XYZ file of C-alpha atoms in Angstrom:
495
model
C 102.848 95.718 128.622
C 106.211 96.687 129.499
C 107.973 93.856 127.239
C 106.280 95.848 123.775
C 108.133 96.924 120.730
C 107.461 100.679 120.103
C 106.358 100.465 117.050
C 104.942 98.075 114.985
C 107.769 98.630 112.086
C 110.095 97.495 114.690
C 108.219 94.720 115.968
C 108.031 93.365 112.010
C 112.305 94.047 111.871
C 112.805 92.187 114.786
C 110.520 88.949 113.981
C 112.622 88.854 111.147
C 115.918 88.317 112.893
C 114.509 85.766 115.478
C 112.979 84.294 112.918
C 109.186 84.708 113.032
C 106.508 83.940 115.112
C 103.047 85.698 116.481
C 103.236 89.668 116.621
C 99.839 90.900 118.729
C 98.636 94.148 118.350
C 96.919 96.475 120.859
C 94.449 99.120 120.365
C 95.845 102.262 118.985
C 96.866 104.213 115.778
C 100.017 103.454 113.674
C 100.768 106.085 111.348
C 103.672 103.683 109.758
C 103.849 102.884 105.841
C 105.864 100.742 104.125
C 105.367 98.180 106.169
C 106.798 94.495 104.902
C 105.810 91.416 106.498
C 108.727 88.146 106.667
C 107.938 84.802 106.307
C 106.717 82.935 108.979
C 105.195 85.868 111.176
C 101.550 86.032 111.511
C 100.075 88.902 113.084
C 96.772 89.630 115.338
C 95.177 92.448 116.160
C 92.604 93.478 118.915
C 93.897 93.370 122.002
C 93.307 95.283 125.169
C 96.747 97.712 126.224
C 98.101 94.781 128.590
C 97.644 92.674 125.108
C 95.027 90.262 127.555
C 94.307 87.035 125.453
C 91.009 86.588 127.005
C 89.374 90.241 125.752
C 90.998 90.183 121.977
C 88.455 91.763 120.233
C 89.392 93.215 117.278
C 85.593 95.240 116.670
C 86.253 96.739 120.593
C 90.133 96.833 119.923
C 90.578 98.586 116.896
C 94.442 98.718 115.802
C 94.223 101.229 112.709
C 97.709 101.511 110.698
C 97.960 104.940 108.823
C 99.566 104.675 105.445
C 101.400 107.878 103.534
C 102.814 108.443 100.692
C 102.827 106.139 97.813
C 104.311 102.801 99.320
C 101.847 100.003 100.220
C 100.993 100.181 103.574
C 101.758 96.462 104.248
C 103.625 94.233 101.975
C 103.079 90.194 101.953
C 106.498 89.165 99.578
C 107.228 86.499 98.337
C 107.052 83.428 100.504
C 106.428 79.744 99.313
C 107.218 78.237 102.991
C 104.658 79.386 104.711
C 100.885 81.436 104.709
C 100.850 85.123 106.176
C 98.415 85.621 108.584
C 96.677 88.821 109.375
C 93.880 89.000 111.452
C 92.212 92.467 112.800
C 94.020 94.979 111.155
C 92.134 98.454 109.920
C 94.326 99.882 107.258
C 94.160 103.339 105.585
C 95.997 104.037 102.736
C 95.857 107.638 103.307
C 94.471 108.571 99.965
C 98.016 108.170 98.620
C 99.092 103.887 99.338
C 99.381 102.337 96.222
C 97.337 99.665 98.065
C 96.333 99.269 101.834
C 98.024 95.210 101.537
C 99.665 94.357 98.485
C 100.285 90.282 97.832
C 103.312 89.330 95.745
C 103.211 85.815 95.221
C 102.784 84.995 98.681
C 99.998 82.582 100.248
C 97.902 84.519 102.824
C 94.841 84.314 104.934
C 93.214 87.568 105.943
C 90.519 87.797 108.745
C 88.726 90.574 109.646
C 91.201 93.101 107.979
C 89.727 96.165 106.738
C 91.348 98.726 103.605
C 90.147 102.039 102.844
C 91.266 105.280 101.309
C 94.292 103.778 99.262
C 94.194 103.478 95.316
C 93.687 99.686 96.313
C 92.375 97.776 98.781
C 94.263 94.462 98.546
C 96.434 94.300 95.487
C 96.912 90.570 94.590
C 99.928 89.665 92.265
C 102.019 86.390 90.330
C 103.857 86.304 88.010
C 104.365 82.485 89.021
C 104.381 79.860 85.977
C 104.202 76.529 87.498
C 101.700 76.923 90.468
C 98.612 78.822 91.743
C 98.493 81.257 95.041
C 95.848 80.768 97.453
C 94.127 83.619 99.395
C 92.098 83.125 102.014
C 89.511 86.443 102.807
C 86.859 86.069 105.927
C 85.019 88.923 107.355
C 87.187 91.561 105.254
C 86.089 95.217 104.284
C 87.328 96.978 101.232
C 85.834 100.879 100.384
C 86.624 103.987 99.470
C 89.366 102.806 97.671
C 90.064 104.366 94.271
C 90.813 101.935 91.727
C 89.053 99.103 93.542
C 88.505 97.109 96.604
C 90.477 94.131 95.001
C 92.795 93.761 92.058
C 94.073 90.650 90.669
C 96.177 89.944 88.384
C 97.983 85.798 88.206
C 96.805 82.787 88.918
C 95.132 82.389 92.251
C 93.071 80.078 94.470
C 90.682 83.097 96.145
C 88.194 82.290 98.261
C 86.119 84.792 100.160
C 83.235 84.600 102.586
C 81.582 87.552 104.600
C 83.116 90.223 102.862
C 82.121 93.607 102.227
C 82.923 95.616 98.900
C 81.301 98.785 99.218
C 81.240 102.496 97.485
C 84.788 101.935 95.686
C 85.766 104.858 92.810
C 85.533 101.686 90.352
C 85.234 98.052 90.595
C 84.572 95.892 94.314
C 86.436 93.153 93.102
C 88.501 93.288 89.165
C 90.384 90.276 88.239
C 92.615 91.594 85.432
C 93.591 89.094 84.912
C 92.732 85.901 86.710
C 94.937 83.462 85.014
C 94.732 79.772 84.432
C 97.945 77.817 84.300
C 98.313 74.663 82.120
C 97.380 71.475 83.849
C 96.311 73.675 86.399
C 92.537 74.754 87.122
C 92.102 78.233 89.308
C 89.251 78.987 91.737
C 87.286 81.440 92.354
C 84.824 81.012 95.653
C 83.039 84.121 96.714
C 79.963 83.236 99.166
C 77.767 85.639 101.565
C 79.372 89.340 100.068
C 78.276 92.163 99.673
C 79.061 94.451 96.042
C 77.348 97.856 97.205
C 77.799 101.685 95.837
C 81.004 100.754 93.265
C 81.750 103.164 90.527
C 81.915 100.337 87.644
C 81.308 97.368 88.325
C 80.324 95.554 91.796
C 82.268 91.808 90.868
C 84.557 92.310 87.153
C 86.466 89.372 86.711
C 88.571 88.285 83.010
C 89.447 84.652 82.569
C 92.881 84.340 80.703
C 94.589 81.345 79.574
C 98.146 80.847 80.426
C 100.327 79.813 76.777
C 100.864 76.485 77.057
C 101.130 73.277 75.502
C 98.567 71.295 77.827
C 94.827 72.859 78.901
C 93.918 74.340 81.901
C 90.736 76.052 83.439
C 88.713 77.781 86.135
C 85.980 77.182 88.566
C 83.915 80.029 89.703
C 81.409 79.663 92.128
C 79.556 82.433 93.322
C 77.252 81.720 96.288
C 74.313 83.868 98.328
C 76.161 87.287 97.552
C 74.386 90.695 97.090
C 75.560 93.175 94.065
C 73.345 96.488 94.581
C 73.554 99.465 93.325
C 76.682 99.511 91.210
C 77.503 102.137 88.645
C 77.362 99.406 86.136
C 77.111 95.527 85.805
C 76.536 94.096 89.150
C 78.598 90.703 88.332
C 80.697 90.656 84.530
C 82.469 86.735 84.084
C 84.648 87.573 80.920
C 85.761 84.185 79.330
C 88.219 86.031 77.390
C 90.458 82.550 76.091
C 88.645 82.303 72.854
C 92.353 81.564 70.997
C 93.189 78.722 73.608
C 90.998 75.420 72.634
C 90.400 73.043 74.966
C 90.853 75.641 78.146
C 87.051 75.552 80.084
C 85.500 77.898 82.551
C 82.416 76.420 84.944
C 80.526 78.926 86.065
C 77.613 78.456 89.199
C 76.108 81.429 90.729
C 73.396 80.173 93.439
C 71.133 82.411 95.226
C 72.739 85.831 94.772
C 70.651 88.878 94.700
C 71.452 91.592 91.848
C 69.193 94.729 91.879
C 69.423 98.617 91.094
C 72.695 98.307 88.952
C 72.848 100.436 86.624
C 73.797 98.336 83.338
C 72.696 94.098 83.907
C 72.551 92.640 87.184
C 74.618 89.149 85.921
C 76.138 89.276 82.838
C 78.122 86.646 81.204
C 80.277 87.077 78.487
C 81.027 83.752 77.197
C 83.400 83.954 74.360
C 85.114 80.591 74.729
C 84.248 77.085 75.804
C 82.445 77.576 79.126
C 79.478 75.824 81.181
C 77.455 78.649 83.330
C 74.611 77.996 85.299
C 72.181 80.684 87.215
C 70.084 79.170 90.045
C 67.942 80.193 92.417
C 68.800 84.141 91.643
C 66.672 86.836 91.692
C 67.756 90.058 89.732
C 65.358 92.816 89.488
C 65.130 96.987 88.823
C 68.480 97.129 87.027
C 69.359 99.765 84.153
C 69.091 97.197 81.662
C 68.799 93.614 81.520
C 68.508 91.316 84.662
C 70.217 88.478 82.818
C 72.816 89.245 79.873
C 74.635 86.615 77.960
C 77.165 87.593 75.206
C 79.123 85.748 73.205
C 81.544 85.709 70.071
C 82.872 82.442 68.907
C 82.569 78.811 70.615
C 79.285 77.654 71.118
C 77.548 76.641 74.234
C 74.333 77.143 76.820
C 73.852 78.878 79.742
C 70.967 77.982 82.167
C 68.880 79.698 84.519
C 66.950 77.593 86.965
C 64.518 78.820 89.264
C 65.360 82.244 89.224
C 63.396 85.368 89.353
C 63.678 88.544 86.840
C 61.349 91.774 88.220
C 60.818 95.145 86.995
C 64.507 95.544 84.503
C 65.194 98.617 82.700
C 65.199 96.445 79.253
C 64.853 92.805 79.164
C 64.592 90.253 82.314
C 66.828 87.634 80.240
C 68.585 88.383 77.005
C 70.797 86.346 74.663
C 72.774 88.492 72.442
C 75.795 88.028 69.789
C 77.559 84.931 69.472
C 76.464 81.350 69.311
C 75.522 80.371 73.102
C 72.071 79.773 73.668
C 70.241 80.553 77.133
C 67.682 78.316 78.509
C 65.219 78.873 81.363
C 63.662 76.415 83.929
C 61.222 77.329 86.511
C 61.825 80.721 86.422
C 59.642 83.574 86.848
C 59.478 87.192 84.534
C 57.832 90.167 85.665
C 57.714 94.037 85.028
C 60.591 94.063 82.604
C 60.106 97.184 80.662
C 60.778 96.381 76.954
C 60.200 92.109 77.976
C 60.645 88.991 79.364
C 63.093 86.841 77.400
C 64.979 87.825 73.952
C 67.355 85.892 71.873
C 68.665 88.083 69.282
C 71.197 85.783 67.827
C 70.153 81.917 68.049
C 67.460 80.527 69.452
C 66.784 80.066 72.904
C 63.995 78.124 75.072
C 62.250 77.894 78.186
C 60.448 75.430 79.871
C 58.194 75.348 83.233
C 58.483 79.352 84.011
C 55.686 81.962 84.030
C 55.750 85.218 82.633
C 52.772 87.276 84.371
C 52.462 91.161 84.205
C 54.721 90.927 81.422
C 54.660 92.459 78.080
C 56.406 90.632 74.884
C 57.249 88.006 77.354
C 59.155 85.423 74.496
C 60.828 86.993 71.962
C 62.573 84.198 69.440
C 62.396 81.828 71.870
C 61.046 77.823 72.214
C 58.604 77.818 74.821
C 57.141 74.150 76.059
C 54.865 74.140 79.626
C 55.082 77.741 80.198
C 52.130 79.916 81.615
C 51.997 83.547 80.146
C 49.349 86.322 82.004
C 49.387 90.054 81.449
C 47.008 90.635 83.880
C 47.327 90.187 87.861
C 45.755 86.931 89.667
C 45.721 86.771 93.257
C 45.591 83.122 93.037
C 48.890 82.079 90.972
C 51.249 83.008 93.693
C 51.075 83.128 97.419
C 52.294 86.552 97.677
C 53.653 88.673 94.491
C 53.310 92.262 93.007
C 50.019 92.789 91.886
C 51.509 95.567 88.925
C 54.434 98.004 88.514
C 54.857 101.666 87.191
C 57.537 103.179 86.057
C 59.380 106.139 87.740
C 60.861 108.569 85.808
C 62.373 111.266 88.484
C 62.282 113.245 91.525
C 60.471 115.939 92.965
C 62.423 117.231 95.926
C 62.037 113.997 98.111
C 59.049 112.678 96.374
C 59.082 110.256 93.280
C 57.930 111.455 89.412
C 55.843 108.783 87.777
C 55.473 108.024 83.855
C 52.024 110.074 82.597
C 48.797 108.013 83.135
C 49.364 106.318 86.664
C 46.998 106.678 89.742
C 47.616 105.677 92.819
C 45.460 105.899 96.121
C 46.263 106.728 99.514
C 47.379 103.726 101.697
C 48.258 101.729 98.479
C 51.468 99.735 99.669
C 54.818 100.045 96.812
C 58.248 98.730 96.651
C 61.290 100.482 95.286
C 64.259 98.928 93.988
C 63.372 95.462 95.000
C 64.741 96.810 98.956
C 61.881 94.495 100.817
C 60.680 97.898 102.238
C 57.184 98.075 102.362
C 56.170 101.740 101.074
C 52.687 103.443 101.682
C 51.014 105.601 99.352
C 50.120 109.215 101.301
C 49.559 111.014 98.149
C 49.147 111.926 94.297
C 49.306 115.303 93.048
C 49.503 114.710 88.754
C 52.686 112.476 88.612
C 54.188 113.454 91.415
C 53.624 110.525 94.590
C 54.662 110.712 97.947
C 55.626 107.888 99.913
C 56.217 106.966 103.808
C 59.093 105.987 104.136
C 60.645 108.453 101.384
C 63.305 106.242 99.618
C 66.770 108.227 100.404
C 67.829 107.464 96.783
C 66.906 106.104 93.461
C 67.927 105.052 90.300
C 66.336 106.994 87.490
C 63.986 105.363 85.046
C 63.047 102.644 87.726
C 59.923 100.396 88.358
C 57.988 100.699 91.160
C 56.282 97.303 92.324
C 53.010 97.666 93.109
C 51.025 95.346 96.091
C 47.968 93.841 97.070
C 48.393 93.936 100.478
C 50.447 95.692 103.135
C 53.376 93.323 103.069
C 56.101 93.560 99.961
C 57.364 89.715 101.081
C 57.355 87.591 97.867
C 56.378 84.067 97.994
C 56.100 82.188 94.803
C 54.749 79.113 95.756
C 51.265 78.737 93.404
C 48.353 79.494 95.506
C 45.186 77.421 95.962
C 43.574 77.543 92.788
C 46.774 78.519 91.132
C 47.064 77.610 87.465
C 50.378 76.527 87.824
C 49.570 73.274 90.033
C 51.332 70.751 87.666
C 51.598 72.700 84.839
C 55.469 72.359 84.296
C 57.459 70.119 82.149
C 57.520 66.333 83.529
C 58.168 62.375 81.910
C 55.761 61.067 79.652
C 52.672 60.449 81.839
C 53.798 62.254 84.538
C 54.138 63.337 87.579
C 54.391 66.954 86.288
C 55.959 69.674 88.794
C 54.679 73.029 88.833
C 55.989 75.183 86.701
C 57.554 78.369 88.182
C 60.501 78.754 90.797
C 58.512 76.117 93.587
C 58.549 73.701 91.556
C 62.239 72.974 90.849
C 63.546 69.818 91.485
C 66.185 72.068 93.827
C 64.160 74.565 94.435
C 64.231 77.810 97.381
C 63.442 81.351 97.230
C 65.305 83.165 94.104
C 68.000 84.863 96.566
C 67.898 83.148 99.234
């Protein structure tokens, strides 16, 4: 309309002498950087050129603000009056930005704001001693960015849902550090995301204590998210507080999918006082273990409840260093290359879980009500791999298998643990070929192998199923099954 600013530079300048208020942004492309946003002014993009309330859209609408040079492209200061607003926004950093939106100790709630091509995506900072910042993130995108989609670093309240971290030079999200005040506890809530195509890791987040004469802590809570395909761990919780007594982390991570990363799909570093629970998970094909738990000094347990660890690289659950032990419930182990559960350090135990198709499946672990079977039986799951081989290359676009493994013509696979039902068309020595070709793979891998046309797992016991009431249960029973259905909370691992 007639009444716009120019630019949206000068829109920001003049908000700031009336005040605030709303800025809305039409369609277009900004090449502005060093953008800084005052308190009180919120700003929305996705409107229509006669800005037209009734058609904002930012998806149709796209306002795209072109950073350059080494200034963030948009600047949230300090504020502690109000909570920044910015809603629509597609932000390029230019390859230069120091960060497409960088947060200094300012409150902020960001919908549906994209950052790519800056060194960071959002760069979140406080150096705040008495009180945490809270950051709001809905239906954001962060990628291509070449530190990271997000760095922290201070004591925050972040919660994100719908997010997308994808194919960033190094981690999707680092929190280096994510502090924890005294008397204070900081949050971290991260539900629906997606961690896809990082260069390190997909979700890399350090838990430091604040110095300080009372105790403080941190909730994390991790919630249906995805990590695939990241250079390394797909989700690393450091609890790196081990001098500060008394500070405690609680960990939950519920239904979250970790596959095809290249080091463990959740790994847990628990070096200080710390409560961590895995439920309902499902990590499978990763470059080494699908469950890692470290550890150096306090001890402790981490559980894993009706989860689901297919076809790792090394180990489906291992307990290493340190002096937390790991114990499984209802869970389920298959196709882990060198086996199902190790503790290498103290012992560990599992109750009510089933290791089938599954070589060394309990390595220095208790094991009470648990049903071991190497071989494949169509009746102790509804649906479920009937055997895995291992891959060990390519051949132009067709995969390389380990020496010693036929397959036939019309046999149905599954690579990476993508749901994508695979047929068979061919076998030429190790060499298969496979409709649909996979575009990519991780190299060694596991191939599942199924009984039937459909790769949809379903791990309820079948008919005749030897796991009908075979878990752990009160003197006398009733006994649950044992295996992921039979959970007191139980669901599909990753769902």
């Amino acid at each position: 309309p007639q009444s716009a600013w120019p630019t949206l530079g000068f829109a920001l300048q003049q908000a700031a002498i009336l005040g605030g208020g709303n800025i809305w942004v039409s369609a277009g492309t900004y090449a502005e950087g060093g953008l800084v946003v005052p308190p009180d002014v919120r700003i929305y993009a996705g409107f229509d050129g006669d800005c037209d309330l009734t058609t904002f859209d930012p998806n149709v609408h796209e306002a795209v603000v072109m950073g350059s040079g080494p200034s963030p492209v948009m600047t949230l200061n300090q504020s502690t009056d109000d909570t920044a607003v910015l809603v629509g926004l597609h932000i390029n950093g230019g390859g230069t930005a120091e960060a497409c939106v960088e947060v200094n100790q300012r409150a902020c709630q960001l919908l549906r704001v994209s950052g790519s091509d800056g060194v960071r995506g959002f760069k979140l900072r406080s150096n705040l001693i008495v009180e945490k910042v809270g950051i709001q993130l809905v239906d954001c995108t962060l990628s291509g960015c070449q530190v990271g989609g997000i760095s922290i670093d201070g004591a925050f309240d972040l919660f994100a849902n719908h997010c997308a971290f994808t194919n960033n030079l190094q981690e999707g999200i680092t929190a280096d550090d994510l502090l924890a005040l005294g008397s204070k506890v900081s949050t971290l809530s991260i539900s629906n995301c997606l961690f896809e195509g990082n260069g390190s890791e997909g979700l890399d987040v350090d838990l430091v204590a604040y110095p300080s004469l009372s105790t403080g802590g941190w909730q994390i809570l991790l919630t249906n998210n995805e990590f695939i395909r990241n250079r390394l761990d797909g989700c690393l919780i450091d609890c790196d507080y081990e001098t500060s007594p008394g500070w405690i982390a609680q960990i939950e991570i519920q239904g979250c999918v970790a596959r095809a990363n290249g080091s463990a799909g959740f790994h847990l570093d628990l070096d200080a006082q710390s409560s961590a629970l895995l439920h309902r998970c499902r990590s499978s094909n990763n470059g080494t273990d699908g469950f890692l738990v470290t550890s150096e000094t306090a001890p402790g347990m981490a559980t894993a409840s009706a989860c689901a660890f297919l076809g790792n690289q090394a180990m489906g659950v291992r307990s290493s260093l340190g002096n937390v032990g790991v114990v499984l419930s209802h869970c389920v182990l298959s196709g882990n290359a060198q086996g199902g559960f190790a503790s290498t350090s103290n012992r560990g135990s599992v109750a009510s879980s089933v290791a089938f198709l599954q070589t060394d499946a309990w390595q220095n672990v208790e094991t009470t009500h648990v049903h071991d079977q190497a071989t494949f039986d169509p009746e102790l799951f509804l649906s479920a791999p009937s055997g895995w081989a291992q891959t060990i290359g390519m051949f132009g676009e067709q995969i390389r298998l380990e020496g010693g493994i036929t397959l036939n013509p019309g046999d149905t696979v599954e690579f990476e643990g993508d749901g994508v039902s695979r047929n068979v068309i061919g076998q030429v020595g190790n060499v298969l070929d496979l409709s649909p070709r996979p575009e990519a793979m991780r190299f060694p891998g596991q191939l599942a192998l199924w009984p039937g046309p459909n790769v949809d797992t379903d791990w309820t016991p079948g008919p005749l199923s030897p796991l009908y009431e075979a878990g752990l249960g009160p003197l006398g029973g009733p006994f649950p099954h044992a295996g992921p259905a039979g959970a007191i909370v139980n669901g599909a691992p990753g769902s």
